Amino acid sequence: MLVGVDVRPRTDEDLAGCVRALGAVHMADGYPTWWPVDPAGWLSPSGCAAAWVAHDDVMGSILGHVCVVRGVDDPMVALLTGVSTDRLASVSRLFVSPVARGRGLGLGTSLLAAVSSWTSAHDFRLMLDVVDDGAPAIRLYERIGWRLVDRRQADWVTPQGERLPVRIYLAPEGK
């Protein structure tokens, strides 16, 4: 466990803090690309099965968030993994607040571990997609053993009308 930081299932009471942290991430990194009309609702996308937060027990603030979406409609990844699309799950809405980065807390790794434990317990194969921009997130995924399986154009557009390149990763086997 991280000293002073608890990674735990998200509650409804956490949503306001999640939105504050997401706002800081949006200002620092432009994520999400489009600021949602309903940021609290955006944190629970369609198919969301579970969500976790990194909570600073000392300050009482949310430092990170992640959720898992099940039943991912990605036939190519399903073929690569040998599972049906209804057994695919995806990491979604993963972020760590700028104030928590570079402090050696390992929040991204801990949040991904929570998702990995859930998907293993529920017999899902875990994947994620990330914008191919060389950001620290890519280094994190590769450092902890995620495997790059595809590169493609995003199925969404930026405010400038661009379709960005994305990378598709699979979680390490057994995770």
C-alpha atoms as one frame of an Amber mdcrd trajectory, in Angstrom:
protein
   0.000   0.000   0.000   1.169   3.519  -0.723   1.895   5.683   2.316  -0.955
   8.154   2.700  -2.587   7.084  -0.577  -5.348   4.523  -0.817  -6.302   2.935
  -4.168  -9.857   1.775  -3.656 -13.181   1.359  -5.457 -14.716   4.676  -6.459
 -17.830   5.814  -4.609 -20.425   8.402  -5.611 -18.907  10.700  -2.970 -15.615
  10.612  -4.903 -17.044  12.040  -8.134 -16.629  15.741  -7.291 -12.953  15.147
  -6.429 -12.513  13.091  -9.590 -13.902  15.964 -11.661 -11.503  18.426  -9.955
  -8.531  16.132 -10.678  -9.729  15.589 -14.250  -9.928  19.367 -14.726  -6.293
  19.704 -13.647  -5.299  16.919 -16.047  -7.246  18.572 -18.867  -5.507  21.897
 -18.259  -2.051  20.281 -18.087  -2.326  17.625 -20.785  -5.433  18.236 -22.871
  -7.005  14.995 -21.645  -9.746  14.406 -22.354  -9.402  15.935 -25.801 -12.934
  17.341 -25.548 -14.043  18.587 -22.130 -17.285  16.705 -21.455 -20.594  18.478
 -20.920 -21.124  16.170 -17.919 -17.649  15.375 -16.536 -18.974  13.196 -13.696
 -21.038  11.174 -16.171 -18.054  10.921 -18.540 -16.149   9.082 -15.803 -18.582
   6.152 -16.172 -18.739   5.371 -19.901 -21.146   2.865 -21.383 -20.152  -0.636
 -20.295 -18.314   0.597 -17.201 -18.137  -2.357 -14.844 -16.027  -0.915 -12.029
 -13.923   2.128 -11.171 -11.161   2.974  -8.704  -9.576   6.107  -7.318  -6.245
   6.967  -5.784  -7.222   8.932  -2.688  -4.807  11.004  -0.618  -5.825  10.130
   2.924  -3.921  13.079   4.401  -5.237  15.824   2.107  -8.568  14.143   1.424
  -8.248  14.617  -2.326  -8.475  12.400  -5.384  -5.112  11.958  -7.108  -6.085
   9.491  -9.828  -8.856   7.490 -11.439  -9.441   4.497 -13.684 -12.387   2.406
 -14.792 -12.848  -0.817 -16.698 -15.262  -1.192 -19.598 -16.384  -4.687 -20.524
 -17.705  -6.089 -23.789 -15.309  -4.128 -26.009 -16.244  -4.362 -29.694 -12.778
  -4.855 -31.189 -12.785  -7.946 -33.435  -9.071  -7.599 -34.261  -8.032  -7.690
 -30.594 -10.505 -10.502 -29.941  -8.847 -12.493 -32.740  -5.365 -11.784 -31.363
  -6.357 -12.896 -27.873  -8.564 -15.807 -28.835 -11.479 -14.490 -26.781 -14.858
 -13.223 -27.905 -15.513  -9.497 -27.810 -17.884 -10.003 -24.879 -14.863 -11.250
 -22.866 -12.706  -8.213 -23.741 -12.355  -5.410 -21.217 -10.619  -2.088 -21.628
  -8.892   0.343 -19.326 -10.722   3.662 -19.544 -10.628   7.132 -17.993  -7.159
   6.556 -16.533  -5.482   9.693 -15.219  -3.190  10.868 -12.455  -3.373  14.443
 -11.228  -0.366  16.611 -12.141   0.253  17.322  -8.427   0.848  13.589  -7.816
   3.220  12.930 -10.700   6.935  12.518 -10.173   6.566  11.852  -6.454   7.399
   8.158  -6.682   3.893   7.134  -5.657   3.378   4.722  -8.562  -0.272   5.695
  -8.887  -0.594   4.744 -12.551   0.827   1.302 -11.807  -1.421   0.876  -8.756
  -4.554   1.918 -10.627  -3.720  -0.481 -13.468  -3.135  -3.250 -10.917  -6.658
  -2.697  -9.550  -8.138  -3.058 -13.042  -5.967  -6.098 -13.763  -7.071  -7.832
 -10.568 -10.720  -7.206 -11.386 -10.444  -8.485 -14.962  -8.545 -11.597 -13.837
 -11.167 -12.357 -11.187 -13.957 -11.939 -13.753 -12.199 -13.830 -16.588 -11.815
 -10.905 -18.993  -8.850 -10.183 -21.283  -7.644  -6.631 -20.652  -6.598  -4.114
 -23.290  -6.181  -0.378 -23.614  -5.662   2.257 -26.240  -3.533   5.360 -25.903
  -2.705   8.292 -28.166   0.638   7.623 -29.846   2.283  10.844 -28.722   5.325
   9.601 -26.805   3.811  10.633 -23.490   4.885   9.039 -20.204   1.810   6.794
 -20.284   3.329   4.731 -23.108   6.556   4.284 -21.157   4.543   3.181 -18.120
   2.581   0.547 -20.058   5.694  -0.859 -21.680   7.710  -0.801 -18.457   5.132
  -2.905 -16.620   4.839  -5.439 -19.442   1.904  -4.377 -21.595   2.327  -5.623
 -25.181   1.778  -3.389 -28.219  -0.477  -5.276 -30.656  -1.747  -2.637 -33.083
  -1.453   0.924 -34.266  -4.390   2.656 -35.901  -6.178   5.967 -36.268  -8.480
   6.986 -33.429 -12.214   6.559 -33.983 -12.756  10.076 -32.584 -11.578  13.506
 -33.727  -9.783  16.331 -31.955 -11.251  19.833 -31.736  -9.099  20.565 -34.798
 -10.817  17.755 -36.746  -7.825  15.370 -36.696  -7.854  11.623 -36.150  -4.803
  10.942 -34.020  -2.720   7.768 -34.167  -3.347   5.409 -31.251  -1.588   2.339
 -29.908  -3.444  -0.749 -28.734  -1.911  -2.708 -25.854  -2.719  -6.007 -24.146
  -2.131  -6.519 -20.456   0.547  -9.004 -19.490  -0.777 -12.576 -19.402  -2.386
 -13.398 -16.101  -3.091  -9.748 -15.339
